[in-house]
Amino acid sequence: MVLSAALAFACGCAGAPAGPTLPSNTSGWWRDKVVYEVFVRSYADSDGDGVGDLKGLTARLPDLGRCAGVAATNSLGVDALWLMPIFPSPSYHGYDVTDYAAINPKYGTLPDFDSLVSSAHACDLKIVLDMVLNHSSSQHPWFIDSASDPAAAHRGWYVWSDTLASPGWSSPTGGGGAAWFWNNGAWYYAAFSPAMPDLDLTNPAVEAELVAAMKFWLKRGVDGFRLDAVPYYVETGPGAGQRNQPATHAFLKRIRAALQAEYPRTLLVAEAWQSAPTVATYYGAGDEVQLAFTFDLAARLVGAAASGNNGDLMNAIDDAEAALGGIDRGFQAPFLTNHDQVRVMRQLRADPAAARTAAAALFAMAGTPFIYYGEELGMQGGPTADDKDKRTPYRWNAALQNAGFTSGVPWYSASTSEAAGTDLAAQRADPTSLWNLYRSLVALRHAWPALHEVGFARLTAVQATATASSPIALLRSAAGKRILFVANFATSPSGAFSVTLPLPAPAASPPSILLGEGLGTPPAVNSATLSFANLQPRGFAFVSLD
């Protein structure tokens, strides 16, 4: 489908008149929210064909949001759904799009999507779509035309060379693979795969078409977009020239201005798998993306839970503070794992206590937290590094065929089964389950502004007797209210430790434990110093100070 009528479509390109002032990032709807990532194919199948679909997801919204008539104890209580690509695609994952303004027929129809959006909004759930702008499918009509002839109408929509580029070019995503591929007498550039040719995002016609596609979905009620592979949008040469280019930042500024001129509440969240200082550059002057995933922090958080040592985690927190402290601490989109990574419970070797500590620490971080579907159940997925093993079907009820995912043959089944009790029905009925902990963490974040505003500081926990890994202490604050989060990632008790707060001293004595495990009594207060008697292995607590 071609959405732009002509190359002169208003894309906000260089030289265009300045647009309206952008809404402040700090006033966005996402600032106090929790986002839940869904792979529609693996979530809920409504018609028995073995593939999850939009109708299946719509039927399950009461398990996720705040739908009328549904008790809070029966829903996870999240605020937004990030849907992995739902557009037509030749692949199971959808990251090679053949039409940016249509629904994958395996998932349903446009009316099905409209029903999902309206039902989600009725349940206080926003919808965020995965938008793959860096590249299309090699089966997209644009690329088929582009490859057909050097004079083709879409030739300039992709990156072509008549001669093989210099040997310095290789895939910028790692592994040293090729980046240029032969087709019909010329070479085309593809950062990820020959099946995913890069679009030329410096071409105003391409930009206009993609902006038009995004507006197509915004008009249907979508609330934002997760932008895939942002660092690779524009390439200017081999090596460093294949990522994080100034033209990429300029492109982001233009599309945000174009979208928010008509849809001012639109969220853009970047996948930029880079170091914290580089990720921070995508904030721009508050005019690029409003959120960016914290890959360094996620790796260190899961690593601390796996190893019992939080030293690298504290370094990652400090790196984020150095990169964002003077900009906007709410720019972070913290998470544990996503669809490209081995599930957190498998990385933790099925240690439920470690998973609980990791989840609590996630909700203590600054920014807008993201949960990967099934993470709240402790799903491990399959045992291999194959991406399909990271994206296995959701488990609704272990007593049902295929755990309630489908009445047919699932599109994919991992070669090993999940642990007993790894299903929603069992965990919803167990007040001590991981799912109920996640539900409590979501509710805690909603109830306390200190946990969703930007006030954040890492403090030092001083042990009476030093151990290999001291507890971690994070201070969150907003509007005169402070919450101290403490966690012991180690597999041994912390022993006595103290945390000295920035003044003023706590107003409450003793402070109250809002949510915690492994902390027997609140800390004693002596001026601005809190003294903890002990924190059990894998213990944590959110402590209200005022």
XYZ file of C-alpha atoms in Angstrom:
546
model
C 0.000 0.000 0.000
C 1.365 3.434 -0.979
C 0.198 6.121 1.396
C 1.984 9.238 0.210
C 0.501 10.942 -2.794
C 3.741 12.491 -4.012
C 7.377 13.083 -3.130
C 6.393 16.491 -1.806
C 4.537 14.926 1.140
C 5.126 17.060 4.240
C 7.860 15.025 5.923
C 9.420 17.815 7.947
C 12.670 17.566 5.993
C 15.540 20.017 6.171
C 14.554 23.459 5.009
C 10.914 23.094 6.024
C 9.418 25.753 8.311
C 9.845 25.147 12.002
C 6.974 23.150 13.487
C 5.117 23.704 16.738
C 6.894 23.343 20.042
C 7.058 19.674 21.018
C 5.329 18.475 24.178
C 7.752 18.092 27.063
C 9.081 14.576 27.543
C 8.420 14.862 31.256
C 4.662 15.274 30.719
C 4.168 12.098 28.698
C 1.466 9.539 29.502
C 4.130 6.820 29.963
C 5.965 8.430 32.867
C 4.023 6.609 35.591
C 3.224 3.504 33.551
C 4.362 -0.117 33.195
C 4.596 -1.609 29.685
C 4.115 -5.282 28.802
C 5.726 -6.713 25.655
C 3.582 -9.202 23.707
C 4.483 -11.513 20.832
C 0.990 -11.862 19.381
C 1.890 -15.146 17.641
C 2.644 -16.730 21.026
C 0.065 -15.152 23.304
C -3.460 -16.483 22.736
C -4.977 -18.320 19.753
C -8.705 -17.718 19.225
C -9.360 -19.973 16.231
C -7.319 -23.129 16.816
C -4.842 -22.690 13.965
C -1.909 -22.772 16.404
C -0.995 -19.115 15.914
C -1.826 -16.408 18.442
C -3.960 -13.606 17.051
C -5.527 -10.239 17.781
C -8.871 -11.706 18.838
C -7.067 -13.969 21.285
C -5.179 -11.036 22.758
C -8.357 -8.964 22.988
C -10.081 -11.724 24.949
C -7.195 -11.723 27.433
C -7.109 -7.992 28.142
C -8.888 -8.476 31.507
C -5.838 -10.475 32.638
C -3.578 -7.516 31.863
C -5.281 -4.145 32.336
C -7.951 -2.577 34.504
C -11.166 -3.653 32.835
C -14.561 -2.828 34.309
C -15.878 -5.561 36.572
C -12.526 -7.338 36.945
C -11.086 -7.551 40.444
C -7.620 -6.027 40.798
C -6.366 -9.306 42.240
C -7.177 -11.075 38.950
C -5.219 -8.741 36.666
C -1.545 -7.933 36.368
C -2.510 -4.262 36.205
C -0.078 -3.033 33.534
C -0.740 0.156 31.571
C 0.413 -0.439 28.005
C 1.059 -3.244 25.547
C 4.007 -3.215 23.160
C 3.098 -5.503 20.270
C 5.960 -7.045 18.323
C 5.410 -6.530 14.553
C 1.870 -7.312 13.426
C 2.286 -6.321 9.760
C 2.355 -8.751 6.791
C 5.704 -10.520 6.640
C 7.169 -13.725 5.169
C 8.825 -14.597 8.503
C 7.369 -15.848 11.774
C 8.821 -12.888 13.730
C 7.640 -10.080 11.460
C 10.739 -7.898 11.452
C 10.814 -7.995 7.634
C 7.701 -6.072 6.638
C 5.948 -6.295 3.267
C 3.195 -3.744 3.993
C 3.408 -1.075 6.692
C -0.331 -0.325 6.635
C -1.929 -3.741 6.924
C -2.341 -6.595 9.411
C -0.617 -9.958 9.061
C -3.521 -12.210 7.980
C -2.328 -14.858 10.439
C -3.131 -12.353 13.213
C -6.445 -11.097 11.890
C -7.863 -8.074 10.103
C -7.931 -4.309 10.474
C -11.378 -4.521 12.142
C -9.850 -7.014 14.606
C -7.119 -4.499 15.327
C -9.604 -1.666 15.779
C -11.512 -3.840 18.244
C -8.305 -4.560 20.145
C -7.455 -0.860 20.419
C -10.903 0.195 21.592
C -11.101 -2.692 24.076
C -7.581 -1.958 25.355
C -8.379 1.700 25.896
C -11.510 0.701 27.812
C -9.201 -1.294 30.103
C -6.810 1.660 30.598
C -4.259 0.027 28.309
C -2.261 1.972 25.727
C -1.095 0.281 22.509
C 2.497 0.641 21.269
C 3.392 -0.869 17.894
C 6.790 -2.185 16.868
C 7.835 -0.085 13.856
C 10.668 -1.409 11.692
C 11.975 1.627 9.826
C 15.568 0.594 9.195
C 14.704 -2.041 6.617
C 11.855 -3.767 4.856
C 11.445 -7.309 3.605
C 13.175 -8.217 0.362
C 9.673 -9.296 -0.681
C 8.226 -5.815 -0.174
C 6.913 -4.402 -3.479
C 9.190 -1.407 -3.000
C 12.302 -3.586 -3.009
C 11.101 -5.832 -5.820
C 10.680 -2.734 -7.975
C 13.939 -1.238 -6.704
C 15.878 -4.345 -7.737
C 14.214 -4.617 -11.121
C 16.125 -1.869 -12.916
C 18.555 0.984 -12.139
C 15.903 3.371 -13.436
C 13.070 1.882 -11.339
C 10.827 4.280 -9.450
C 11.914 2.833 -6.088
C 15.608 2.409 -6.913
C 16.578 5.262 -4.585
C 14.488 3.901 -1.729
C 17.267 1.439 -0.877
C 21.058 1.677 -0.736
C 22.674 0.376 -3.944
C 26.224 0.268 -5.311
C 27.350 -0.704 -8.790
C 30.629 -2.011 -7.400
C 31.350 -4.038 -4.293
C 32.105 -1.690 -1.439
C 35.443 -1.698 0.343
C 36.369 -4.687 2.530
C 35.841 -2.547 5.631
C 32.090 -3.029 5.312
C 30.592 -5.809 7.397
C 27.383 -6.272 9.346
C 27.361 -3.648 12.131
C 25.324 -5.943 14.375
C 28.301 -8.222 15.161
C 29.650 -11.496 13.883
C 31.543 -10.026 10.953
C 29.013 -11.128 8.339
C 28.486 -9.493 4.981
C 26.584 -6.235 4.613
C 26.377 -6.004 0.803
C 24.495 -8.497 -1.357
C 24.351 -9.068 -5.114
C 21.063 -8.695 -6.950
C 20.415 -8.220 -10.667
C 23.744 -6.622 -11.546
C 24.345 -4.482 -8.441
C 24.963 -4.638 -4.700
C 22.443 -3.627 -2.054
C 23.128 -2.875 1.616
C 21.479 -4.906 4.388
C 22.749 -4.540 7.953
C 20.879 -7.557 9.326
C 20.188 -10.052 6.547
C 19.887 -10.209 2.757
C 16.155 -10.731 3.407
C 16.061 -7.314 5.132
C 17.437 -4.641 2.759
C 18.053 -1.273 4.395
C 15.768 1.566 3.397
C 17.486 4.826 2.507
C 16.142 7.013 5.277
C 17.879 10.070 3.836
C 15.468 9.906 0.880
C 12.554 12.318 1.500
C 10.151 10.006 -0.353
C 10.970 7.108 1.966
C 10.603 9.308 5.021
C 7.269 10.608 3.781
C 5.949 7.100 3.194
C 7.017 5.863 6.631
C 5.597 8.914 8.401
C 2.353 8.372 6.513
C 2.273 4.753 7.656
C 2.791 5.763 11.286
C 0.018 8.333 11.019
C -2.225 5.628 9.558
C -1.888 3.702 12.835
C -2.109 6.786 15.052
C -5.396 7.668 13.380
C -6.643 4.209 14.404
C -5.866 4.975 18.031
C -2.311 3.712 18.516
C -0.470 5.507 21.333
C 3.142 5.129 20.282
C 5.870 3.146 18.564
C 8.855 1.084 19.573
C 11.520 1.899 16.972
C 13.585 -1.122 15.989
C 17.351 -0.947 15.361
C 17.662 2.834 15.689
C 21.503 3.072 15.640
C 21.618 1.583 12.125
C 19.163 3.924 10.412
C 21.773 5.739 8.311
C 25.170 4.540 7.135
C 27.886 6.810 5.759
C 30.843 4.438 5.499
C 32.292 1.208 6.864
C 32.844 0.542 10.549
C 31.854 3.431 12.778
C 30.010 5.009 9.870
C 27.430 2.233 10.023
C 25.917 3.273 13.341
C 24.875 6.316 15.391
C 25.250 8.846 12.595
C 24.206 12.517 12.840
C 21.741 11.901 9.996
C 19.991 9.321 12.182
C 19.436 11.922 14.887
C 18.176 14.399 12.293
C 15.750 11.789 10.960
C 14.376 11.128 14.451
C 13.868 14.836 15.072
C 11.926 15.182 11.828
C 9.636 12.205 12.295
C 8.857 13.138 15.883
C 7.963 16.678 14.857
C 5.838 15.385 11.979
C 3.947 12.917 14.172
C 3.432 15.157 17.185
C 2.211 18.052 15.073
C -0.984 16.010 14.628
C -0.729 13.497 17.483
C 1.053 15.284 20.340
C 0.808 12.378 22.821
C 2.733 9.938 20.609
C 5.463 7.942 22.360
C 8.682 6.922 20.580
C 10.857 4.395 22.400
C 14.210 3.448 20.899
C 15.903 0.102 20.686
C 19.517 1.272 20.770
C 21.671 -1.623 21.973
C 24.615 0.620 22.796
C 26.503 1.950 25.811
C 24.695 4.284 28.223
C 26.423 7.474 26.972
C 25.521 6.626 23.362
C 21.936 5.767 24.248
C 21.626 9.134 26.000
C 22.368 10.947 22.729
C 19.005 9.769 21.374
C 17.301 12.105 23.819
C 18.622 14.933 21.656
C 17.444 18.253 23.020
C 14.294 16.553 24.213
C 13.221 16.318 20.556
C 14.170 12.782 19.473
C 12.773 9.742 21.318
C 11.210 9.989 24.772
C 12.349 6.571 26.041
C 15.242 4.238 25.310
C 15.875 0.717 26.531
C 18.715 0.275 29.034
C 20.553 -2.782 27.716
C 23.661 -2.294 29.861
C 21.575 -1.968 33.008
C 19.443 -5.001 32.124
C 22.480 -7.211 31.620
C 24.040 -6.116 34.913
C 20.777 -6.495 36.831
C 20.236 -10.054 35.624
C 23.939 -10.746 36.162
C 23.735 -9.593 39.777
C 20.756 -11.850 40.409
C 22.559 -14.787 38.773
C 25.945 -14.328 40.465
C 24.933 -12.855 43.813
C 27.403 -10.013 43.279
C 26.033 -6.550 42.552
C 29.271 -4.699 41.794
C 28.689 -4.508 38.040
C 25.088 -3.474 38.615
C 26.149 -0.535 40.783
C 28.629 0.503 38.082
C 25.856 0.373 35.457
C 23.593 2.494 37.666
C 26.408 5.022 38.068
C 27.013 5.033 34.296
C 23.328 5.740 33.675
C 23.359 8.515 36.252
C 26.411 10.085 34.631
C 24.782 9.900 31.202
C 21.263 11.003 32.159
C 21.427 12.718 35.544
C 21.611 16.179 34.064
C 19.214 15.427 31.221
C 16.192 13.355 32.222
C 16.392 10.314 34.506
C 12.956 9.295 33.203
C 14.436 8.644 29.742
C 15.285 5.111 30.821
C 13.155 2.124 29.830
C 14.536 -0.528 32.213
C 13.796 -4.220 31.643
C 15.222 -7.660 32.432
C 15.116 -9.450 29.066
C 13.195 -9.174 25.808
C 12.430 -11.244 22.710
C 16.063 -11.214 21.538
C 17.506 -12.622 24.761
C 17.443 -15.874 26.699
C 14.629 -15.524 29.210
C 15.603 -14.232 32.622
C 14.469 -17.357 34.510
C 16.686 -19.543 32.328
C 19.631 -17.197 32.849
C 18.971 -17.496 36.592
C 19.032 -21.305 36.337
C 15.402 -21.523 37.498
C 16.196 -19.893 40.859
C 12.849 -18.435 41.999
C 14.391 -16.335 44.789
C 16.818 -14.708 42.354
C 13.940 -13.988 39.949
C 12.000 -12.261 42.730
C 14.943 -10.046 43.680
C 15.562 -9.143 40.034
C 11.899 -8.211 39.579
C 11.885 -6.018 42.684
C 15.079 -4.257 41.609
C 13.615 -3.620 38.151
C 10.762 -1.678 39.749
C 13.174 0.321 41.886
C 14.958 1.741 38.839
C 14.248 5.156 37.360
C 12.223 5.316 34.156
C 9.360 3.322 32.669
C 9.746 -0.441 33.278
C 8.997 -3.037 30.597
C 7.982 -6.649 31.263
C 8.395 -9.409 28.654
C 5.339 -11.653 28.407
C 5.735 -14.786 30.550
C 8.475 -13.209 32.656
C 5.894 -12.691 35.394
C 5.271 -16.462 35.438
C 8.946 -17.416 35.413
C 8.738 -18.951 31.933
C 12.128 -20.237 30.784
C 11.349 -20.855 27.129
C 13.340 -23.424 25.228
C 16.888 -24.560 26.008
C 18.687 -23.378 22.855
C 19.903 -20.014 21.597
C 17.376 -20.180 18.741
C 15.210 -17.067 18.872
C 12.080 -19.220 18.763
C 13.072 -20.659 22.145
C 12.882 -17.118 23.546
C 9.361 -16.612 22.157
C 7.425 -19.728 23.154
C 3.626 -19.733 23.687
C 2.203 -18.250 26.857
C 1.019 -20.665 29.509
C -2.521 -19.965 30.693
C -3.524 -23.172 32.462
C -1.388 -26.291 32.705
C -4.505 -28.449 33.070
C -5.624 -27.550 29.537
C -4.345 -28.754 26.174
C -1.221 -26.785 25.216
C -1.548 -24.927 28.539
C -4.548 -23.103 27.130
C -2.651 -21.342 24.330
C -4.434 -23.130 21.463
C -6.841 -25.968 20.812
C -4.781 -26.860 17.750
C -1.133 -27.598 17.126
C 1.059 -24.737 18.449
C 3.142 -22.920 15.865
C 6.172 -23.800 18.011
C 6.799 -25.970 21.042
C 10.035 -25.924 23.016
C 11.793 -29.268 23.363
C 11.615 -29.101 27.163
C 8.624 -28.421 29.361
C 8.272 -25.612 31.875
C 8.442 -26.252 35.610
C 5.266 -27.219 37.450
C 3.231 -24.172 38.394
C 4.477 -22.057 35.500
C 1.023 -21.035 34.331
C -1.308 -18.150 35.070
C -4.098 -20.203 36.656
C -1.790 -21.753 39.233
C 0.024 -18.537 40.047
C -3.062 -16.382 40.291
C -4.367 -18.803 42.939
C -1.104 -18.710 44.922
C -0.634 -15.456 46.867
C 3.122 -16.140 47.124
C 3.645 -16.681 43.391
C 5.954 -14.706 41.134
C 2.911 -13.414 39.220
C 1.428 -12.019 42.419
C 4.744 -10.376 43.255
C 4.760 -8.672 39.845
C 1.150 -7.601 40.391
C 2.132 -6.113 43.765
C 5.126 -4.328 42.251
C 2.986 -2.779 39.523
C 0.448 -1.630 42.133
C 3.218 -0.216 44.348
C 4.602 1.835 41.480
C 1.137 3.196 40.753
C 0.503 4.085 44.397
C 3.748 5.922 45.138
C 4.911 8.850 42.958
C 8.403 8.459 44.396
C 8.704 5.262 42.340
C 7.710 6.820 39.035
C 9.098 10.346 39.310
C 12.737 11.133 38.499
C 14.155 11.511 42.023
C 16.863 8.856 42.175
C 20.144 8.313 44.002
C 22.352 5.320 44.685
C 23.442 5.246 48.322
C 26.033 3.140 50.127
C 25.169 0.265 52.438
C 27.891 -0.094 55.079
C 28.054 -3.554 56.639
C 29.127 -4.158 60.210
C 31.074 -7.146 58.889
C 31.997 -6.887 55.245
C 30.940 -9.658 52.864
C 31.739 -10.290 49.203
C 28.691 -8.315 48.072
C 27.061 -5.641 50.194
C 23.360 -4.836 49.827
C 22.335 -2.295 47.251
C 20.503 0.859 48.370
C 18.516 3.154 46.056
C 16.674 6.280 47.161
C 13.580 7.315 45.191
C 11.813 10.602 45.904
C 8.983 12.888 44.794
C 7.017 15.743 46.344
C 8.649 15.424 49.746
C 8.118 11.661 49.962
C 11.034 9.226 49.905
C 11.280 5.468 49.471
C 14.473 3.548 50.137
C 14.933 0.295 48.247
C 17.399 -2.217 49.634
C 18.254 -5.614 48.177
C 20.642 -8.427 49.019
C 21.516 -10.277 45.804
C 23.866 -12.608 47.655
C 23.097 -16.189 48.696
C 24.084 -15.471 52.306
C 22.573 -13.077 54.875
C 23.831 -9.522 54.780
C 24.275 -9.183 58.531
C 23.836 -5.760 60.081
C 24.286 -2.762 57.788
C 23.489 0.934 57.740
C 22.543 3.484 55.108
C 23.077 7.221 55.613
C 20.529 9.385 53.834
C 20.874 12.858 52.420
C 19.214 15.256 54.846
C 16.580 15.644 56.124
C 16.289 12.706 58.459
C 13.301 10.392 58.025
C 10.031 11.828 59.264
C 8.770 8.394 60.245
C 10.396 6.462 63.086
C 10.481 3.616 62.524
C 9.983 3.788 58.767
C 7.373 1.456 57.295
C 8.015 -1.491 54.964
C 5.724 -1.082 51.962
C 6.706 -4.348 50.285
C 9.525 -6.695 51.099
C 10.861 -10.186 51.627
C 13.604 -11.181 54.027
C 13.592 -8.035 56.166
C 12.232 -8.947 59.587
C 11.861 -5.482 61.084
C 12.040 -1.891 59.831
C 15.396 -0.158 60.231
C 16.196 1.814 63.353
C 16.621 5.560 62.879
C 19.442 7.673 64.288
C 19.298 11.107 62.728
C 19.860 10.496 58.994
C 21.238 6.981 59.416
C 19.102 3.874 59.046
C 20.365 0.718 60.742
C 19.186 -2.660 59.441
C 19.613 -5.737 61.606
C 19.840 -8.166 58.690
C 18.574 -8.831 55.180
C 18.107 -12.459 54.220
C 19.641 -13.979 51.059
C 17.832 -12.647 47.978
C 15.878 -10.349 50.291
C 14.570 -6.918 49.346
C 12.393 -4.156 50.734
C 10.764 -0.886 49.727
C 10.859 1.298 52.856
C 8.797 4.470 53.191
C 10.741 7.201 54.992
C 8.237 10.066 55.180
